[in-house]
Each structure stands twice: as C-alpha cells, then as structure tokens.
Amino acid sequence: MALLATAGAWWLLWRPNVAASPEGPAYLYIRTGSSFSTVLATLRQQELLQDLRSFEWLARRREYPERVRPGRYLLTPGLGNQALLDMLLAGRQDTVHFELQAFKYKPQLARQFSRQLEADSASLRRLLNDNDYLQKRYHLDTTTVLTLFLPGSYHLLWTTSAAALLDTAARVHGRFWTPRRRAQADSLGLTPTEVHVLASIVQRETAKKEDKPIIAGVYLNRLRRGMRLQADPTLLWAIGNFGVKRVLNKDKLVDSPYNTYKHKGLPPGPITSANRQSLDAVLKPAAHQYVFFCARPDGSGYSDFAETYAEHKRNARRYQQHLDSLRIMR
C-alpha cells in the first residue's frame, strides 16, 4: 500500500502534465480579475494539460482558487502539477520581449502595445490624451508625449498597465538622455524634445545613415539664419498623406502648424518616432554651409546639397525631370 501511495503521489505532483505543442511554446493567459473557473476553462479549451482533473484537485488543496494571479505564463512540456502551481501561485510571469516599430500617430503606438500586453489600446490612448496628467508626470503635452517613446526593444510583463507602460518608456528615454547628450543638445540651443522633433524630420527625409548628419546640419543652418525649414515631410504630415512622391504648390497652402513652408521654427511635435540613429545625427550634425538639399535623380536614396538657391534649383529641376520620366505626378 505504501508503494502504491508513493506512486500515486508522484503521479499527482510530479508526473509531466503540460501537453506538448507542435506550434512551439504554449502560454496560459490569465486576465486581471479572472476566477479559478476561468483559468480551468482556458486550460480546457486550449488543451494545455493532459489531465485537467488532477490539476484541479491539487489546485484546490493548495488554495489556488482564492489566490489566482493574472499574467502570461510559459507552459513548458513536461511541467507537472506541483511545479505549475508553484509558478502560478508565485505569479512568475514570462516576460514579453518585442520591438517597438516607428510610428507616426498615437493610435499606431497604442495598437502596437495592445497587441503585446493585456492593456487595451483605449486605455493607453486615454492617457496619451490627458494633458494634465502628462504635464504633471512627464512635463510633456499631448503632442510632445510621442517623443517619450524610442523605437527598439522593450521587455515588459503582459499585465503592465497603460500608466506603467508610460513610466517604462520614460525610463528608457531617461537612459538615452545621458549628461553627454544633454550637453550636446544645449550646445545646439535645443531642448531634448526639440531634438526629437527635428530628428523625426531627418528620419522621414532619408534612410541613409551617411546623409542624416548632413540633413540635420541643413535644418540647423536654416534655424540659425531664421529661415523657414520648408520640410516636405512636415507638409505631408499636415495633409495626412506620407505616400506622396511629389509635393505640389497647393499642398504648401494647407493651414497647419506643421506646415513649415508657412511657419518658422520647428513644428509643435514629432512627425514620426525618431530612432537613436536619427537623434544622434541631430546631436552630432555635419558642419557645412548647406541650406538646401534635394533627392538625387538616380533613385539611390541619397541627396544633393547646395549652398545657394540657384544651385538648388538646378538640382531640383533634375529631380523633377526624373519624376516626369517615371510619370509620377503625385
């Protein structure tokens, strides 16, 4: 009898019970406020366990129904009931690792995070549009708050709330803005937020690493001379169409603070989320006298730069002729 009892205890506690999944790692998602019956229903519907009854019996013995903790839990094949309950009772969640991609608008940002976390996009959008909250906590407003989010790797718990997500983004932002980078921004007469705004324009202008510091230098030269930036990407943001290949004169009439053909200085906020490469291009711009640039007509993605308007007109004419040859009118 003792031998049978020992075998029974082993079967109940340690026998592998998590089912192997042909699709890779299996996860148990427990939403905030879920009951034990909801956990059982999830395990049953997704066929995550080989023997649900033994898990339920042991869970009740260990008082798990009264101590359900939300989270995303990694269920490795071969895990037994005892080890699984140890993990669930301790709330040892699996960390979500994902790459935040560049975004232009708040809904895009909110959707990216909501696809990875329990928090829905609506809760994040509410915070992003709460001006009083943003100013008190981050000294940003509903426009400049987008500068808080740096594209790149994020490591979060699935249960991270919208408020905790903003705090995490602020910590990542703070680590980027080292004393050295802040000193570089000061030397340019820019705040960190203004660096983000200018870097967002540079990022939309080119994907070429070599051209970014040169383009940053062009815009800084314009700012120093009191010239309008006349940046096409800000105009495209204003008209809501980044797919345009050819900016028309009528586009330059749009009534928007992002229309840098009409308004001097930087626009009120970023037009995309600037990455580290673009930010560093602004902080370490190339030294030159260029105040104009235009895309090269060879389709390489590089730009031609000019110090005088006459030279720029020649460059622009060549590019317009290139667009004509491709029958690109818009």
CSV table of C-alpha atoms in Angstrom, one decimal:
chain,number,residue,atom,x,y,z
A,1,MET,CA,0.0,0.0,0.0
A,2,ALA,CA,2.8,2.4,0.8
A,3,LEU,CA,4.3,1.8,-2.6
A,4,LEU,CA,1.0,2.5,-4.2
A,5,ALA,CA,0.5,5.7,-2.2
A,6,THR,CA,4.0,6.9,-3.2
A,7,ALA,CA,3.3,6.1,-6.9
A,8,GLY,CA,0.0,8.0,-6.6
A,9,ALA,CA,1.6,11.0,-5.1
A,10,TRP,CA,4.3,11.1,-7.7
A,11,TRP,CA,1.7,10.8,-10.5
A,12,LEU,CA,-0.4,13.6,-8.9
A,13,LEU,CA,2.5,16.0,-8.1
A,14,TRP,CA,5.4,15.4,-10.5
A,15,ARG,CA,4.2,13.4,-13.5
A,16,PRO,CA,4.5,15.6,-16.6
A,17,ASN,CA,1.1,17.1,-17.3
A,18,VAL,CA,1.6,20.1,-19.7
A,19,ALA,CA,0.8,19.0,-23.2
A,20,ALA,CA,3.4,19.3,-25.9
A,21,SER,CA,2.5,21.8,-28.5
A,22,PRO,CA,3.6,21.3,-32.2
A,23,GLU,CA,3.3,25.1,-32.7
A,24,GLY,CA,6.1,25.9,-30.2
A,25,PRO,CA,5.9,27.3,-26.6
A,26,ALA,CA,2.4,27.4,-25.1
A,27,TYR,CA,1.2,30.2,-22.9
A,28,LEU,CA,-1.5,30.5,-20.3
A,29,TYR,CA,-3.0,34.0,-20.3
A,30,ILE,CA,-4.9,34.9,-17.1
A,31,ARG,CA,-6.6,38.3,-17.4
A,32,THR,CA,-6.8,40.6,-14.4
A,33,GLY,CA,-9.9,39.7,-12.3
A,34,SER,CA,-10.1,36.1,-13.7
A,35,SER,CA,-11.6,33.4,-11.5
A,36,PHE,CA,-10.4,29.9,-11.0
A,37,SER,CA,-13.2,28.6,-13.2
A,38,THR,CA,-12.0,30.9,-16.0
A,39,VAL,CA,-8.5,29.5,-15.6
A,40,LEU,CA,-9.8,26.0,-15.8
A,41,ALA,CA,-11.9,26.9,-18.8
A,42,THR,CA,-8.9,28.3,-20.6
A,43,LEU,CA,-6.8,25.2,-19.8
A,44,ARG,CA,-9.6,23.0,-21.1
A,45,GLN,CA,-10.4,25.0,-24.3
A,46,GLN,CA,-6.8,25.3,-25.3
A,47,GLU,CA,-6.0,21.7,-24.3
A,48,LEU,CA,-2.9,22.8,-22.4
A,49,LEU,CA,-2.9,20.0,-19.9
A,50,GLN,CA,-3.1,16.2,-20.4
A,51,ASP,CA,-5.1,15.6,-17.2
A,52,LEU,CA,-7.1,18.6,-16.0
A,53,ARG,CA,-8.8,16.8,-13.1
A,54,SER,CA,-5.6,16.1,-11.3
A,55,PHE,CA,-4.5,19.7,-11.6
A,56,GLU,CA,-7.9,20.9,-10.3
A,57,TRP,CA,-7.8,18.6,-7.3
A,58,LEU,CA,-4.3,19.7,-6.3
A,59,ALA,CA,-5.1,23.4,-7.0
A,60,ARG,CA,-8.0,23.3,-4.6
A,61,ARG,CA,-5.8,21.5,-2.0
A,62,ARG,CA,-3.3,24.3,-2.3
A,63,GLU,CA,-6.0,27.0,-2.1
A,64,TYR,CA,-5.1,28.4,-5.6
A,65,PRO,CA,-8.8,29.3,-6.4
A,66,GLU,CA,-8.6,32.1,-3.8
A,67,ARG,CA,-5.2,33.3,-5.0
A,68,VAL,CA,-5.4,33.5,-8.8
A,69,ARG,CA,-2.8,36.0,-10.1
A,70,PRO,CA,-3.0,37.4,-13.6
A,71,GLY,CA,-0.3,37.1,-16.1
A,72,ARG,CA,1.2,35.4,-19.1
A,73,TYR,CA,2.7,32.1,-18.0
A,74,LEU,CA,5.0,29.9,-20.1
A,75,LEU,CA,4.0,26.3,-20.0
A,76,THR,CA,6.9,24.1,-20.9
A,77,PRO,CA,6.3,20.5,-21.9
A,78,GLY,CA,6.9,18.1,-19.1
A,79,LEU,CA,5.9,20.5,-16.3
A,80,GLY,CA,4.0,18.7,-13.5
A,81,ASN,CA,1.1,20.0,-11.5
A,82,GLN,CA,3.2,20.9,-8.4
A,83,ALA,CA,5.7,23.0,-10.4
A,84,LEU,CA,2.9,24.6,-12.5
A,85,LEU,CA,1.0,25.6,-9.3
A,86,ASP,CA,4.3,26.9,-7.7
A,87,MET,CA,4.6,29.2,-10.8
A,88,LEU,CA,1.0,30.4,-10.8
A,89,LEU,CA,0.9,31.0,-7.0
A,90,ALA,CA,4.1,33.0,-7.1
A,91,GLY,CA,3.0,34.9,-10.2
A,92,ARG,CA,6.2,34.1,-12.1
A,93,GLN,CA,5.2,35.5,-15.4
A,94,ASP,CA,7.1,35.2,-18.6
A,95,THR,CA,8.5,38.5,-19.9
A,96,VAL,CA,7.2,39.8,-23.2
A,97,HIS,CA,10.0,40.9,-25.5
A,98,PHE,CA,9.1,42.9,-28.6
A,99,GLU,CA,10.4,45.6,-30.9
A,100,LEU,CA,8.6,48.9,-31.0
A,101,GLN,CA,8.5,49.9,-34.6
A,102,ALA,CA,8.5,53.5,-35.8
A,103,PHE,CA,5.0,55.1,-35.7
A,104,LYS,CA,3.5,58.4,-36.7
A,105,TYR,CA,0.3,58.7,-34.8
A,106,LYS,CA,-1.0,57.8,-31.3
A,107,PRO,CA,-3.4,55.1,-32.5
A,108,GLN,CA,-0.5,53.3,-34.2
A,109,LEU,CA,1.5,53.4,-31.0
A,110,ALA,CA,-1.4,52.2,-28.9
A,111,ARG,CA,-2.1,49.3,-31.3
A,112,GLN,CA,1.5,48.1,-31.2
A,113,PHE,CA,1.5,47.8,-27.4
A,114,SER,CA,-2.1,46.4,-27.1
A,115,ARG,CA,-1.2,43.5,-29.4
A,116,GLN,CA,1.6,42.6,-26.9
A,117,LEU,CA,0.0,43.5,-23.5
A,118,GLU,CA,-3.2,43.0,-21.5
A,119,ALA,CA,-3.9,46.7,-21.5
A,120,ASP,CA,-6.2,47.7,-24.4
A,121,SER,CA,-5.4,50.5,-26.8
A,122,ALA,CA,-8.2,52.6,-25.5
A,123,SER,CA,-6.7,52.8,-22.0
A,124,LEU,CA,-3.3,53.9,-23.5
A,125,ARG,CA,-4.9,56.5,-25.8
A,126,ARG,CA,-6.8,58.0,-22.8
A,127,LEU,CA,-3.5,58.6,-21.0
A,128,LEU,CA,-1.8,59.9,-24.2
A,129,ASN,CA,-4.6,62.5,-24.5
A,130,ASP,CA,-4.7,63.5,-20.8
A,131,ASN,CA,-2.8,66.8,-20.9
A,132,ASP,CA,-2.9,67.5,-17.2
A,133,TYR,CA,-1.5,64.0,-16.4
A,134,LEU,CA,1.2,64.2,-19.0
A,135,GLN,CA,2.4,67.7,-17.9
A,136,LYS,CA,2.5,66.8,-14.2
A,137,ARG,CA,4.2,63.5,-14.6
A,138,TYR,CA,6.5,64.0,-17.6
A,139,HIS,CA,6.5,67.7,-18.3
A,140,LEU,CA,5.1,66.9,-21.8
A,141,ASP,CA,1.8,67.6,-23.5
A,142,THR,CA,-0.5,65.6,-25.7
A,143,THR,CA,1.6,66.5,-28.8
A,144,THR,CA,5.1,66.1,-27.4
A,145,VAL,CA,4.4,62.9,-25.4
A,146,LEU,CA,5.3,60.9,-28.5
A,147,THR,CA,8.9,61.9,-28.0
A,148,LEU,CA,8.9,59.8,-24.9
A,149,PHE,CA,8.8,56.5,-26.9
A,150,LEU,CA,12.0,55.3,-28.5
A,151,PRO,CA,11.7,52.6,-31.1
A,152,GLY,CA,13.6,49.5,-30.2
A,153,SER,CA,13.5,46.6,-27.7
A,154,TYR,CA,11.0,46.6,-24.8
A,155,HIS,CA,10.8,43.9,-22.0
A,156,LEU,CA,7.6,44.0,-20.1
A,157,LEU,CA,5.2,41.9,-18.2
A,158,TRP,CA,2.0,41.1,-20.0
A,159,THR,CA,0.0,42.7,-17.2
A,160,THR,CA,1.8,46.0,-17.5
A,161,SER,CA,-0.8,48.8,-17.2
A,162,ALA,CA,-1.0,51.8,-19.5
A,163,ALA,CA,0.3,54.1,-16.7
A,164,ALA,CA,3.2,51.7,-16.0
A,165,LEU,CA,3.9,51.5,-19.7
A,166,LEU,CA,4.4,55.2,-19.9
A,167,ASP,CA,6.7,55.1,-16.9
A,168,THR,CA,8.8,52.4,-18.6
A,169,ALA,CA,9.0,54.5,-21.7
A,170,ALA,CA,10.1,57.4,-19.6
A,171,ARG,CA,12.9,55.3,-18.0
A,172,VAL,CA,14.1,54.1,-21.4
A,173,HIS,CA,14.0,57.8,-22.6
A,174,GLY,CA,15.9,58.9,-19.5
A,175,ARG,CA,18.7,56.3,-20.1
A,176,PHE,CA,19.1,57.6,-23.6
A,177,TRP,CA,19.4,61.2,-22.5
A,178,THR,CA,22.8,60.9,-20.8
A,179,PRO,CA,24.5,64.0,-19.5
A,180,ARG,CA,26.7,64.0,-22.6
A,181,ARG,CA,23.7,64.0,-24.9
A,182,ARG,CA,22.0,66.7,-22.9
A,183,ALA,CA,25.2,68.8,-23.2
A,184,GLN,CA,25.2,68.3,-26.9
A,185,ALA,CA,21.6,69.5,-27.2
A,186,ASP,CA,22.4,72.5,-25.1
A,187,SER,CA,25.3,73.4,-27.4
A,188,LEU,CA,22.8,73.5,-30.3
A,189,GLY,CA,20.4,75.6,-28.4
A,190,LEU,CA,17.8,72.8,-28.4
A,191,THR,CA,15.9,71.0,-25.7
A,192,PRO,CA,15.7,67.2,-25.8
A,193,THR,CA,12.1,67.5,-27.0
A,194,GLU,CA,13.2,69.8,-29.8
A,195,VAL,CA,15.9,67.3,-30.7
A,196,HIS,CA,13.3,64.6,-31.0
A,197,VAL,CA,11.1,66.8,-33.3
A,198,LEU,CA,14.0,67.7,-35.6
A,199,ALA,CA,15.2,64.1,-35.7
A,200,SER,CA,11.7,63.0,-36.7
A,201,ILE,CA,12.0,65.2,-39.8
A,202,VAL,CA,15.5,63.9,-40.6
A,203,GLN,CA,14.2,60.4,-40.3
A,204,ARG,CA,11.4,61.0,-42.7
A,205,GLU,CA,13.8,62.7,-45.1
A,206,THR,CA,16.3,59.8,-45.5
A,207,ALA,CA,17.1,56.3,-44.5
A,208,LYS,CA,20.7,56.8,-45.4
A,209,LYS,CA,22.9,56.9,-42.4
A,210,GLU,CA,25.6,59.0,-44.1
A,211,ASP,CA,23.1,61.7,-45.2
A,212,LYS,CA,21.4,62.1,-41.8
A,213,PRO,CA,24.0,64.3,-40.1
A,214,ILE,CA,24.3,66.4,-43.3
A,215,ILE,CA,20.5,66.9,-43.5
A,216,ALA,CA,20.4,67.7,-39.8
A,217,GLY,CA,23.1,70.3,-40.4
A,218,VAL,CA,21.0,71.9,-43.2
A,219,TYR,CA,18.0,72.3,-40.9
A,220,LEU,CA,20.1,73.7,-38.1
A,221,ASN,CA,21.7,76.2,-40.5
A,222,ARG,CA,18.2,77.3,-41.5
A,223,LEU,CA,17.1,77.7,-37.9
A,224,ARG,CA,20.2,79.7,-37.1
A,225,ARG,CA,19.5,82.0,-40.1
A,226,GLY,CA,15.9,82.5,-39.3
A,227,MET,CA,14.8,80.7,-42.4
A,228,ARG,CA,11.7,78.5,-42.7
A,229,LEU,CA,12.5,74.8,-42.6
A,230,GLN,CA,10.3,74.2,-45.7
A,231,ALA,CA,10.5,70.5,-44.9
A,232,ASP,CA,8.3,68.4,-47.2
A,233,PRO,CA,7.7,65.6,-44.6
A,234,THR,CA,6.1,68.1,-42.2
A,235,LEU,CA,3.8,69.1,-45.0
A,236,LEU,CA,2.9,65.5,-45.8
A,237,TRP,CA,2.1,65.0,-42.1
A,238,ALA,CA,-0.2,68.1,-42.2
A,239,ILE,CA,-2.1,66.8,-45.3
A,240,GLY,CA,-2.2,63.3,-43.8
A,241,ASN,CA,-0.5,61.6,-46.8
A,242,PHE,CA,3.0,60.2,-46.5
A,243,GLY,CA,2.6,58.3,-49.7
A,244,VAL,CA,3.0,61.4,-51.9
A,245,LYS,CA,6.1,61.4,-54.0
A,246,ARG,CA,5.7,64.9,-55.4
A,247,VAL,CA,4.7,67.9,-53.3
A,248,LEU,CA,2.5,70.4,-55.2
A,249,ASN,CA,2.3,74.2,-54.6
A,250,LYS,CA,-1.3,73.7,-53.4
A,251,ASP,CA,0.0,71.5,-50.6
A,252,LYS,CA,2.0,74.4,-49.3
A,253,LEU,CA,-1.2,76.4,-48.6
A,254,VAL,CA,-2.5,73.9,-46.0
A,255,ASP,CA,-3.4,75.7,-42.8
A,256,SER,CA,-1.5,73.7,-40.2
A,257,PRO,CA,1.2,74.5,-37.6
A,258,TYR,CA,3.1,71.6,-39.2
A,259,ASN,CA,3.3,73.5,-42.5
A,260,THR,CA,6.9,74.6,-42.2
A,261,TYR,CA,6.6,76.4,-45.6
A,262,LYS,CA,4.3,78.9,-43.8
A,263,HIS,CA,5.6,78.9,-40.2
A,264,LYS,CA,9.1,79.5,-39.0
A,265,GLY,CA,10.8,77.2,-36.5
A,266,LEU,CA,10.1,73.6,-35.6
A,267,PRO,CA,6.6,72.2,-35.7
A,268,PRO,CA,4.8,71.6,-32.4
A,269,GLY,CA,5.6,67.9,-32.2
A,270,PRO,CA,7.3,65.0,-34.0
A,271,ILE,CA,6.0,63.6,-37.3
A,272,THR,CA,7.3,60.1,-36.5
A,273,SER,CA,9.1,58.4,-33.7
A,274,ALA,CA,12.8,59.2,-34.1
A,275,ASN,CA,15.2,56.3,-33.6
A,276,ARG,CA,18.6,56.6,-31.9
A,277,GLN,CA,20.5,57.0,-35.2
A,278,SER,CA,18.4,60.0,-36.2
A,279,LEU,CA,18.6,61.5,-32.7
A,280,ASP,CA,22.4,61.2,-32.7
A,281,ALA,CA,22.5,62.7,-36.2
A,282,VAL,CA,20.9,65.8,-34.9
A,283,LEU,CA,23.1,65.9,-31.8
A,284,LYS,CA,26.3,65.5,-33.9
A,285,PRO,CA,25.4,67.3,-37.2
A,286,ALA,CA,27.8,67.7,-40.0
A,287,ALA,CA,29.4,71.1,-40.1
A,288,HIS,CA,28.8,72.8,-43.5
A,289,GLN,CA,27.2,75.8,-45.1
A,290,TYR,CA,24.4,74.0,-47.0
A,291,VAL,CA,20.9,75.3,-46.6
A,292,PHE,CA,19.2,73.3,-49.4
A,293,PHE,CA,19.0,69.7,-50.4
A,294,CYS,CA,17.1,67.6,-52.9
A,295,ALA,CA,16.8,63.9,-53.6
A,296,ARG,CA,19.2,62.6,-56.3
A,297,PRO,CA,17.5,61.7,-59.5
A,298,ASP,CA,19.3,58.3,-59.6
A,299,GLY,CA,16.9,56.6,-57.2
A,300,SER,CA,19.7,55.9,-54.8
A,301,GLY,CA,18.0,57.5,-51.8
A,302,TYR,CA,20.9,59.9,-51.3
A,303,SER,CA,20.5,63.7,-51.6
A,304,ASP,CA,22.3,66.5,-53.4
A,305,PHE,CA,23.2,69.5,-51.2
A,306,ALA,CA,23.6,73.2,-52.1
A,307,GLU,CA,24.6,76.4,-50.5
A,308,THR,CA,22.8,78.7,-53.0
A,309,TYR,CA,19.3,78.8,-54.2
A,310,ALA,CA,20.5,78.8,-57.9
A,311,GLU,CA,22.4,75.6,-57.3
A,312,HIS,CA,19.4,74.1,-55.5
A,313,LYS,CA,17.1,75.0,-58.4
A,314,ARG,CA,19.3,73.0,-60.8
A,315,ASN,CA,19.3,70.0,-58.5
A,316,ALA,CA,15.5,70.2,-58.0
A,317,ARG,CA,15.0,70.5,-61.8
A,318,ARG,CA,16.9,67.3,-62.4
A,319,TYR,CA,14.8,65.5,-59.8
A,320,GLN,CA,11.6,66.8,-61.2
A,321,GLN,CA,12.6,65.6,-64.7
A,322,HIS,CA,13.3,62.2,-63.2
A,323,LEU,CA,9.8,62.1,-61.7
A,324,ASP,CA,8.4,63.2,-65.1
A,325,SER,CA,10.3,60.4,-66.8
A,326,LEU,CA,8.6,57.9,-64.4
A,327,ARG,CA,5.2,59.6,-64.9
A,328,ILE,CA,5.0,60.3,-61.2
A,329,MET,CA,2.7,63.3,-60.9
A,330,ARG,CA,1.8,62.9,-57.2
